[in-house]
mmCIF file of C-alpha atoms and ligand atoms in Angstrom:
data_model
loop_
_atom_site.group_PDB
_atom_site.id
_atom_site.type_symbol
_atom_site.label_atom_id
_atom_site.label_comp_id
_atom_site.label_asym_id
_atom_site.label_seq_id
_atom_site.Cartn_x
_atom_site.Cartn_y
_atom_site.Cartn_z
ATOM 1 C CA MET A 228 31.976 55.635 -78.858
ATOM 2 C CA SER A 229 28.351 56.851 -80.752
ATOM 3 C CA GLY A 230 29.764 58.970 -84.625
ATOM 4 C CA ALA A 231 28.050 62.133 -82.505
ATOM 5 C CA ASP A 232 29.983 61.216 -79.280
ATOM 6 C CA GLU A 233 33.061 61.532 -81.731
ATOM 7 C CA ASP A 234 32.254 64.378 -83.480
ATOM 8 C CA GLU A 235 31.986 66.518 -79.944
ATOM 9 C CA ARG A 236 35.122 64.749 -78.926
ATOM 10 C CA ALA A 237 37.087 66.451 -81.852
ATOM 11 C CA GLU A 238 35.024 68.939 -81.282
ATOM 12 C CA PHE A 239 36.101 69.482 -77.977
ATOM 13 C CA LEU A 240 39.763 68.937 -78.495
ATOM 14 C CA ARG A 241 40.093 71.343 -81.864
ATOM 15 C CA ASP A 242 38.287 74.348 -79.001
ATOM 16 C CA ALA A 243 40.456 73.436 -76.616
ATOM 17 C CA LEU A 244 43.918 73.125 -78.565
ATOM 18 C CA ALA A 245 42.892 76.358 -80.359
ATOM 19 C CA GLY A 246 42.336 78.146 -76.988
ATOM 20 C CA LEU A 247 44.715 76.741 -75.317
ATOM 21 C CA SER A 248 47.838 77.585 -77.729
ATOM 22 C CA GLY A 249 46.629 81.614 -77.965
ATOM 23 C CA ARG A 250 47.349 84.414 -75.908
ATOM 24 C CA PRO A 251 45.495 84.835 -73.508
ATOM 25 C CA LYS A 252 44.673 80.911 -73.087
ATOM 26 C CA THR A 253 40.576 80.293 -73.167
ATOM 27 C CA LEU A 254 38.698 77.373 -73.380
ATOM 28 C CA PRO A 255 34.908 77.737 -74.177
ATOM 29 C CA GLY A 256 32.123 78.362 -71.394
ATOM 30 C CA LYS A 257 29.901 76.001 -72.991
ATOM 31 C CA TYR A 258 32.209 73.280 -72.029
ATOM 32 C CA LEU A 259 31.463 73.955 -68.043
ATOM 33 C CA TRP A 260 28.941 72.150 -68.885
ATOM 34 C CA ASP A 261 28.730 68.554 -68.063
ATOM 35 C CA GLU A 262 26.871 66.942 -65.578
ATOM 36 C CA THR A 263 28.735 67.961 -62.776
ATOM 37 C CA GLY A 264 29.455 70.993 -63.738
ATOM 38 C CA SER A 265 24.888 71.756 -63.936
ATOM 39 C CA ASP A 266 25.286 70.160 -60.748
ATOM 40 C CA LEU A 267 27.341 72.605 -59.259
ATOM 41 C CA PHE A 268 25.628 75.512 -61.218
ATOM 42 C CA ASP A 269 22.273 74.513 -59.376
ATOM 43 C CA ARG A 270 23.950 74.387 -55.564
ATOM 44 C CA ILE A 271 26.069 77.918 -57.037
ATOM 45 C CA CYS A 272 22.297 78.923 -57.760
ATOM 46 C CA SER A 273 21.114 78.057 -54.243
ATOM 47 C CA HIS A 274 24.195 80.165 -52.342
ATOM 48 C CA PRO A 275 23.295 82.889 -50.460
ATOM 49 C CA ASP A 276 25.978 85.117 -52.487
ATOM 50 C CA TYR A 277 25.011 84.521 -56.331
ATOM 51 C CA TYR A 278 22.398 87.338 -55.765
ATOM 52 C CA PRO A 279 21.474 86.732 -59.703
ATOM 53 C CA THR A 280 19.337 83.564 -58.946
ATOM 54 C CA ARG A 281 17.128 85.262 -55.919
ATOM 55 C CA ARG A 282 16.830 88.234 -57.695
ATOM 56 C CA GLU A 283 15.157 86.934 -60.847
ATOM 57 C CA MET A 284 13.261 84.528 -58.443
ATOM 58 C CA THR A 285 12.143 87.687 -56.764
ATOM 59 C CA LEU A 286 11.066 89.167 -60.196
ATOM 60 C CA LEU A 287 9.578 86.582 -61.835
ATOM 61 C CA PRO A 288 5.995 85.690 -60.142
ATOM 62 C CA ARG A 289 4.965 89.457 -60.977
ATOM 63 C CA VAL A 290 6.441 89.387 -64.229
ATOM 64 C CA ALA A 291 4.819 85.387 -65.074
ATOM 65 C CA ARG A 292 1.417 87.138 -64.518
ATOM 66 C CA GLU A 293 1.536 89.769 -66.876
ATOM 67 C CA VAL A 294 4.074 88.030 -69.392
ATOM 68 C CA ALA A 295 0.699 85.874 -69.774
ATOM 69 C CA ALA A 296 -1.638 88.229 -69.925
ATOM 70 C CA LEU A 297 0.602 89.421 -72.475
ATOM 71 C CA VAL A 298 0.947 86.459 -74.294
ATOM 72 C CA GLY A 299 -2.219 84.746 -74.811
ATOM 73 C CA SER A 300 -3.124 81.231 -74.109
ATOM 74 C CA ARG A 301 -2.022 77.986 -75.626
ATOM 75 C CA VAL A 302 1.336 78.812 -75.068
ATOM 76 C CA SER A 303 4.423 76.594 -76.046
ATOM 77 C CA VAL A 304 7.421 77.632 -73.528
ATOM 78 C CA VAL A 305 11.095 77.384 -76.090
ATOM 79 C CA GLU A 306 13.314 77.100 -72.576
ATOM 80 C CA PHE A 307 17.140 78.369 -73.830
ATOM 81 C CA GLY A 308 19.567 76.481 -71.568
ATOM 82 C CA SER A 309 16.932 75.046 -69.147
ATOM 83 C CA GLY A 310 19.582 73.638 -66.892
ATOM 84 C CA ALA A 311 17.857 71.935 -63.861
ATOM 85 C CA SER A 312 13.936 73.862 -65.492
ATOM 86 C CA ARG A 313 12.813 75.060 -61.551
ATOM 87 C CA LYS A 314 12.305 78.755 -63.018
ATOM 88 C CA ILE A 315 9.970 77.261 -65.893
ATOM 89 C CA ARG A 316 7.281 76.412 -62.963
ATOM 90 C CA THR A 317 6.626 79.495 -62.276
ATOM 91 C CA LEU A 318 5.718 80.293 -65.482
ATOM 92 C CA LEU A 319 3.949 77.649 -66.580
ATOM 93 C CA ASP A 320 1.804 77.738 -63.226
ATOM 94 C CA ALA A 321 1.623 81.588 -64.331
ATOM 95 C CA LEU A 322 0.575 80.673 -68.083
ATOM 96 C CA ASP A 323 -2.777 79.952 -69.209
ATOM 97 C CA ALA A 324 -3.406 76.578 -70.240
ATOM 98 C CA PRO A 325 0.383 76.304 -71.322
ATOM 99 C CA ALA A 326 0.360 74.223 -74.307
ATOM 100 C CA ALA A 327 4.107 73.171 -75.011
ATOM 101 C CA TYR A 328 7.336 73.330 -72.987
ATOM 102 C CA VAL A 329 11.096 72.581 -74.894
ATOM 103 C CA ALA A 330 13.912 72.353 -73.324
ATOM 104 C CA LEU A 331 17.098 73.211 -74.703
ATOM 105 C CA ASP A 332 20.330 72.806 -73.402
ATOM 106 C CA ILE A 333 23.838 71.405 -73.875
ATOM 107 C CA SER A 334 24.383 69.235 -70.526
ATOM 108 C CA LYS A 335 22.439 66.370 -72.266
ATOM 109 C CA ALA A 336 21.678 63.510 -69.158
ATOM 110 C CA TYR A 337 21.055 66.680 -66.213
ATOM 111 C CA LEU A 338 18.849 67.858 -68.981
ATOM 112 C CA GLU A 339 16.800 64.474 -69.089
ATOM 113 C CA ALA A 340 16.806 63.956 -65.603
ATOM 114 C CA ALA A 341 15.578 67.520 -65.391
ATOM 115 C CA VAL A 342 12.408 67.229 -67.293
ATOM 116 C CA ALA A 343 11.800 63.953 -66.477
ATOM 117 C CA ARG A 344 11.769 64.920 -62.565
ATOM 118 C CA LEU A 345 9.082 68.274 -64.393
ATOM 119 C CA ALA A 346 6.924 66.722 -66.733
ATOM 120 C CA PRO A 347 4.916 64.772 -63.698
ATOM 121 C CA ASP A 348 3.366 67.491 -62.299
ATOM 122 C CA TYR A 349 2.514 69.249 -65.224
ATOM 123 C CA PRO A 350 0.398 66.252 -67.371
ATOM 124 C CA GLY A 351 -0.875 68.774 -69.861
ATOM 125 C CA VAL A 352 2.136 70.154 -71.170
ATOM 126 C CA ALA A 353 4.184 68.230 -73.529
ATOM 127 C CA MET A 354 7.569 68.310 -72.790
ATOM 128 C CA THR A 355 10.771 67.802 -75.235
ATOM 129 C CA PRO A 356 14.014 68.150 -73.846
ATOM 130 C CA VAL A 357 16.435 69.263 -76.880
ATOM 131 C CA CYS A 358 20.669 68.824 -76.689
ATOM 132 C CA ALA A 359 21.635 71.208 -78.846
ATOM 133 C CA ASP A 360 24.245 74.302 -78.679
ATOM 134 C CA TYR A 361 22.925 77.203 -79.296
ATOM 135 C CA SER A 362 25.845 79.213 -79.935
ATOM 136 C CA LYS A 363 25.120 77.295 -83.305
ATOM 137 C CA PRO A 364 21.522 77.174 -85.223
ATOM 138 C CA VAL A 365 18.877 75.279 -83.631
ATOM 139 C CA GLN A 366 16.070 74.112 -85.612
ATOM 140 C CA LEU A 367 12.642 72.956 -83.201
ATOM 141 C CA PRO A 368 11.788 69.131 -83.544
ATOM 142 C CA HIS A 369 8.692 69.364 -85.917
ATOM 143 C CA GLY A 370 5.464 69.659 -83.469
ATOM 144 C CA ALA A 371 7.532 70.281 -80.406
ATOM 145 C CA ALA A 372 5.774 73.661 -79.924
ATOM 146 C CA PRO A 373 3.148 74.837 -81.330
ATOM 147 C CA ARG A 374 2.941 77.694 -81.841
ATOM 148 C CA PRO A 375 1.922 80.785 -79.956
ATOM 149 C CA LEU A 376 5.983 80.593 -79.157
ATOM 150 C CA LEU A 377 7.244 82.151 -75.686
ATOM 151 C CA GLY A 378 11.609 81.841 -76.078
ATOM 152 C CA PHE A 379 12.406 82.163 -72.213
ATOM 153 C CA PHE A 380 16.182 82.684 -71.434
ATOM 154 C CA PRO A 381 16.426 83.443 -68.240
ATOM 155 C CA GLY A 382 19.593 83.155 -65.273
ATOM 156 C CA THR A 383 21.500 85.972 -67.137
ATOM 157 C CA THR A 384 23.017 83.728 -69.412
ATOM 158 C CA ILE A 385 23.201 86.004 -72.082
ATOM 159 C CA GLY A 386 25.936 88.234 -70.174
ATOM 160 C CA ASN A 387 28.114 84.767 -70.740
ATOM 161 C CA PHE A 388 28.291 86.572 -74.855
ATOM 162 C CA ALA A 389 30.275 89.577 -75.587
ATOM 163 C CA PRO A 390 28.143 92.141 -77.325
ATOM 164 C CA GLU A 391 28.651 90.896 -80.738
ATOM 165 C CA GLN A 392 28.201 87.305 -79.814
ATOM 166 C CA ALA A 393 24.296 88.201 -77.962
ATOM 167 C CA ARG A 394 23.493 89.924 -81.175
ATOM 168 C CA ASN A 395 24.182 87.193 -83.063
ATOM 169 C CA PHE A 396 22.525 84.467 -80.539
ATOM 170 C CA LEU A 397 19.634 87.368 -80.731
ATOM 171 C CA GLU A 398 19.091 86.582 -84.553
ATOM 172 C CA ARG A 399 19.395 82.911 -84.381
ATOM 173 C CA ALA A 400 16.971 82.634 -81.467
ATOM 174 C CA ARG A 401 14.710 84.338 -83.804
ATOM 175 C CA GLU A 402 15.457 82.409 -86.660
ATOM 176 C CA THR A 403 14.512 79.386 -84.352
ATOM 177 C CA LEU A 404 10.824 80.614 -82.450
ATOM 178 C CA GLY A 405 9.733 82.785 -85.884
ATOM 179 C CA PRO A 406 7.080 85.287 -85.104
ATOM 180 C CA SER A 407 7.335 85.175 -80.924
ATOM 181 C CA HIS A 408 7.453 86.467 -77.428
ATOM 182 C CA PHE A 409 10.845 86.312 -75.702
ATOM 183 C CA LEU A 410 11.408 86.103 -72.588
ATOM 184 C CA ILE A 411 14.980 86.904 -71.105
ATOM 185 C CA GLY A 412 16.744 87.993 -67.984
ATOM 186 C CA ALA A 413 19.687 90.635 -67.675
ATOM 187 C CA ASP A 414 22.019 91.685 -65.064
ATOM 188 C CA PRO A 415 23.519 95.316 -65.067
ATOM 189 C CA THR A 416 25.272 94.840 -61.298
ATOM 190 C CA ARG A 417 28.641 96.882 -60.951
ATOM 191 C CA ASP A 418 28.843 96.406 -57.556
ATOM 192 C CA ALA A 419 32.465 95.291 -56.994
ATOM 193 C CA PRO A 420 31.670 93.674 -53.571
ATOM 194 C CA ARG A 421 28.645 91.795 -54.239
ATOM 195 C CA LEU A 422 29.874 91.027 -57.813
ATOM 196 C CA GLY A 423 33.377 89.213 -55.561
ATOM 197 C CA ARG A 424 31.090 87.263 -53.529
ATOM 198 C CA ALA A 425 28.412 86.236 -55.850
ATOM 199 C CA TYR A 426 31.377 85.212 -59.277
ATOM 200 C CA GLY A 427 34.768 84.778 -57.059
ATOM 201 C CA ALA A 428 33.486 83.047 -53.803
ATOM 202 C CA ALA A 429 30.101 81.424 -53.338
ATOM 203 C CA GLY A 430 31.264 79.504 -50.271
ATOM 204 C CA GLY A 431 33.802 77.641 -52.905
ATOM 205 C CA LEU A 432 31.957 76.592 -55.516
ATOM 206 C CA MET A 433 32.584 78.986 -58.245
ATOM 207 C CA GLY A 434 36.037 77.187 -57.984
ATOM 208 C CA ASP A 435 34.726 73.550 -58.045
ATOM 209 C CA PHE A 436 32.551 74.261 -61.288
ATOM 210 C CA HIS A 437 35.489 76.098 -63.438
ATOM 211 C CA LEU A 438 38.505 73.589 -62.203
ATOM 212 C CA ASN A 439 35.654 70.466 -63.526
ATOM 213 C CA LEU A 440 36.480 71.831 -66.783
ATOM 214 C CA ILE A 441 40.032 70.401 -66.338
ATOM 215 C CA ALA A 442 38.487 67.775 -65.139
ATOM 216 C CA ARG A 443 36.683 66.751 -67.728
ATOM 217 C CA MET A 444 39.696 67.982 -70.539
ATOM 218 C CA ASN A 445 41.314 65.036 -68.297
ATOM 219 C CA ARG A 446 38.791 62.120 -68.563
ATOM 220 C CA GLU A 447 37.829 63.119 -72.333
ATOM 221 C CA LEU A 448 40.562 64.236 -74.184
ATOM 222 C CA GLY A 449 42.822 62.580 -72.170
ATOM 223 C CA SER A 450 45.079 65.494 -71.245
ATOM 224 C CA ASP A 451 47.584 65.374 -68.018
ATOM 225 C CA PHE A 452 47.237 69.192 -66.925
ATOM 226 C CA ASP A 453 47.622 68.821 -62.145
ATOM 227 C CA ARG A 454 43.893 70.701 -61.564
ATOM 228 C CA THR A 455 45.762 71.185 -57.934
ATOM 229 C CA ASN A 456 47.914 73.275 -59.834
ATOM 230 C CA PHE A 457 44.817 76.285 -60.512
ATOM 231 C CA ARG A 458 43.355 78.530 -58.705
ATOM 232 C CA HIS A 459 39.657 80.044 -59.892
ATOM 233 C CA GLU A 460 40.045 83.954 -59.708
ATOM 234 C CA ALA A 461 37.078 86.420 -60.985
ATOM 235 C CA ARG A 462 38.381 89.361 -62.657
ATOM 236 C CA LEU A 463 36.196 92.922 -63.169
ATOM 237 C CA CYS A 464 36.864 94.203 -66.580
ATOM 238 C CA ASP A 465 36.186 97.301 -68.452
ATOM 239 C CA ASP A 466 35.261 98.333 -71.862
ATOM 240 C CA PRO A 467 32.529 96.085 -71.796
ATOM 241 C CA PHE A 468 32.116 95.573 -68.281
ATOM 242 C CA ARG A 469 32.411 92.051 -67.169
ATOM 243 C CA VAL A 470 33.326 89.776 -64.561
ATOM 244 C CA GLU A 471 36.289 87.229 -66.236
ATOM 245 C CA ALA A 472 36.429 84.107 -64.830
ATOM 246 C CA HIS A 473 40.543 81.792 -64.285
ATOM 247 C CA LEU A 474 41.987 79.904 -63.790
ATOM 248 C CA VAL A 475 45.631 80.860 -62.692
ATOM 249 C CA ALA A 476 48.305 78.378 -62.513
ATOM 250 C CA SER A 477 50.408 78.627 -59.624
ATOM 251 C CA ALA A 478 53.934 77.381 -60.947
ATOM 252 C CA PRO A 479 55.206 76.971 -64.157
ATOM 253 C CA ALA A 480 54.354 73.331 -66.096
ATOM 254 C CA ARG A 481 53.993 71.509 -69.555
ATOM 255 C CA TYR A 482 51.098 69.159 -70.179
ATOM 256 C CA ARG A 483 50.277 66.908 -73.011
ATOM 257 C CA LEU A 484 47.263 67.405 -74.960
ATOM 258 C CA GLY A 485 46.666 66.184 -78.193
ATOM 259 C CA GLY A 486 49.786 65.385 -79.033
ATOM 260 C CA GLN A 487 51.118 69.153 -78.154
ATOM 261 C CA THR A 488 52.638 70.716 -75.608
ATOM 262 C CA ILE A 489 50.301 73.224 -73.531
ATOM 263 C CA ALA A 490 53.047 75.162 -71.249
ATOM 264 C CA PHE A 491 52.305 77.656 -68.198
ATOM 265 C CA GLU A 492 54.513 79.965 -66.585
ATOM 266 C CA ALA A 493 53.632 80.840 -62.982
ATOM 267 C CA GLY A 494 50.820 83.075 -62.398
ATOM 268 C CA GLU A 495 49.650 82.302 -66.268
ATOM 269 C CA SER A 496 45.040 82.030 -66.713
ATOM 270 C CA ILE A 497 43.261 80.222 -68.593
ATOM 271 C CA ARG A 498 40.311 82.472 -69.110
ATOM 272 C CA THR A 499 36.807 79.674 -68.776
ATOM 273 C CA ASP A 500 34.303 82.101 -68.609
ATOM 274 C CA THR A 501 32.730 85.838 -68.980
ATOM 275 C CA SER A 502 29.039 86.884 -67.800
ATOM 276 C CA HIS A 503 28.530 90.861 -69.091
ATOM 277 C CA LYS A 504 26.548 93.005 -67.082
ATOM 278 C CA TYR A 505 23.710 94.327 -69.866
ATOM 279 C CA ALA A 506 22.342 97.902 -68.592
ATOM 280 C CA PRO A 507 18.274 97.927 -69.598
ATOM 281 C CA GLU A 508 18.862 100.454 -72.524
ATOM 282 C CA ALA A 509 21.997 98.932 -73.617
ATOM 283 C CA PHE A 510 20.052 95.218 -73.672
ATOM 284 C CA GLN A 511 17.168 96.511 -75.785
ATOM 285 C CA THR A 512 19.150 98.901 -77.834
ATOM 286 C CA LEU A 513 20.636 95.299 -78.325
ATOM 287 C CA ALA A 514 17.708 93.513 -78.976
ATOM 288 C CA ALA A 515 16.136 95.973 -81.527
ATOM 289 C CA SER A 516 18.925 95.064 -83.890
ATOM 290 C CA ALA A 517 18.869 91.798 -83.686
ATOM 291 C CA GLY A 518 14.978 92.211 -85.076
ATOM 292 C CA TRP A 519 13.778 91.906 -81.560
ATOM 293 C CA GLU A 520 10.950 94.923 -80.079
ATOM 294 C CA PRO A 521 10.950 96.039 -76.536
ATOM 295 C CA VAL A 522 7.645 95.017 -75.155
ATOM 296 C CA ARG A 523 7.628 95.854 -71.639
ATOM 297 C CA LEU A 524 10.605 95.842 -69.001
ATOM 298 C CA TRP A 525 10.828 94.297 -65.308
ATOM 299 C CA VAL A 526 13.209 95.405 -63.039
ATOM 300 C CA ASP A 527 14.038 94.602 -59.486
ATOM 301 C CA ASP A 528 14.636 98.019 -57.026
ATOM 302 C CA ASP A 529 17.032 96.054 -55.129
ATOM 303 C CA SER A 530 19.509 94.997 -57.572
ATOM 304 C CA GLY A 531 18.700 96.714 -61.205
ATOM 305 C CA PHE A 532 17.820 93.097 -62.286
ATOM 306 C CA SER A 533 16.322 93.141 -65.431
ATOM 307 C CA LEU A 534 13.111 90.509 -67.520
ATOM 308 C CA HIS A 535 12.543 92.018 -70.905
ATOM 309 C CA LEU A 536 9.908 90.683 -72.823
ATOM 310 C CA LEU A 537 10.420 91.311 -76.435
ATOM 311 C CA LYS A 538 8.750 90.700 -79.745
ATOM 312 C CA ALA A 539 9.478 89.475 -83.096
HETATM 313 C C1 SAM B 743 23.712 80.388 -66.548
HETATM 314 S S1 SAM B 743 23.098 78.381 -66.532
HETATM 315 C C2 SAM B 743 21.522 78.919 -66.433
HETATM 316 C C3 SAM B 743 20.348 77.656 -65.887
HETATM 317 C C4 SAM B 743 19.237 78.271 -65.323
HETATM 318 N N1 SAM B 743 18.562 78.573 -67.164
HETATM 319 C C5 SAM B 743 18.718 78.741 -64.894
HETATM 320 O O1 SAM B 743 18.153 80.720 -65.203
HETATM 321 O O2 SAM B 743 19.151 78.726 -63.586
HETATM 322 C C6 SAM B 743 23.254 78.306 -67.868
HETATM 323 C C7 SAM B 743 22.427 77.361 -68.681
HETATM 324 O O3 SAM B 743 23.364 77.169 -70.006
HETATM 325 C C8 SAM B 743 23.345 75.950 -70.459
HETATM 326 N N2 SAM B 743 24.303 76.268 -71.895
HETATM 327 C C9 SAM B 743 25.182 76.627 -71.872
HETATM 328 N N3 SAM B 743 25.632 77.068 -73.357
HETATM 329 C C10 SAM B 743 25.109 76.708 -73.939
HETATM 330 C C11 SAM B 743 24.886 76.444 -75.210
HETATM 331 N N4 SAM B 743 26.143 76.943 -75.981
HETATM 332 N N5 SAM B 743 23.906 76.075 -75.772
HETATM 333 C C12 SAM B 743 23.312 74.959 -74.757
HETATM 334 N N6 SAM B 743 23.164 75.366 -74.179
HETATM 335 C C13 SAM B 743 24.335 76.173 -72.816
HETATM 336 C C14 SAM B 743 24.110 74.876 -69.807
HETATM 337 O O4 SAM B 743 23.831 74.593 -69.551
HETATM 338 C C15 SAM B 743 23.376 75.684 -68.522
HETATM 339 O O5 SAM B 743 22.360 74.644 -67.964
#
């Protein structure tokens, strides 16, 4: 194991012990994203229940043409949480002679494979995969993204941050990008049945996606959690409105992790992720508080899914 891998494992263990020793029990959502997690999420995106991808992809072609006119030519795009790097195609197709694409993601093997698939279709665009954790300060590799710059954060991933964390992320992104535009997707949906289908079911894929975190923890941290003792549940919560993902223990159990015992009562859960739902005005206020000036807003008629163009 390399030094960097050892540091990552030590951080994962620290975070898991801290999260599972507290009440309620939590695990940071960023650990959902190993290669299996990224692959499962890509399958979720094409499931009919998972409306955010469908709605964003309906909006994006029109938005991309207008963004292209607003940001000018020879722009470099930096995508945060690039995943399968599918949506970027719509943006690159619309932009005038884009110079470079930096795909930034925490899921290393998946990121590198996604950029390797994309690159042959855009020979004029310099492509750089950057494996980094955007919940910390990120510096772009020297020369990878010549100005002017356009940040891109689709997939309503901003919703994984609570408002204060989202503001911190937007401030860090401003430091990473410097003077730039930033295109961000946000979802205001509060329709309980629609959210229940998207986040609770998606053909069982959501359960597989969250339960994979237990498999990852056992494999990478040597814990002995019994995956079959947990079932996935999506919960709608208020103040602020959000969907929480939980893994609920069916029976009381005691598991070993990093030399410690983690005890569960029947019905006790681990929160594995949160999706905050940001209405357009609330998101614009948040972005402005992080130094981003709202330039343009596009809203999907069906769901209210919004794409915000900001400027710093
Ligand atoms: C909801 S998916 C969105 C993927 C894609 N952008 C889309 O719109 O379909 C979130 C992406 O962010 C990445 N991600 C999650 N937490 C991260 C972190 N802390 N740092 C960097 N990438 C992260 C995941 O690996 C995943 O690819």
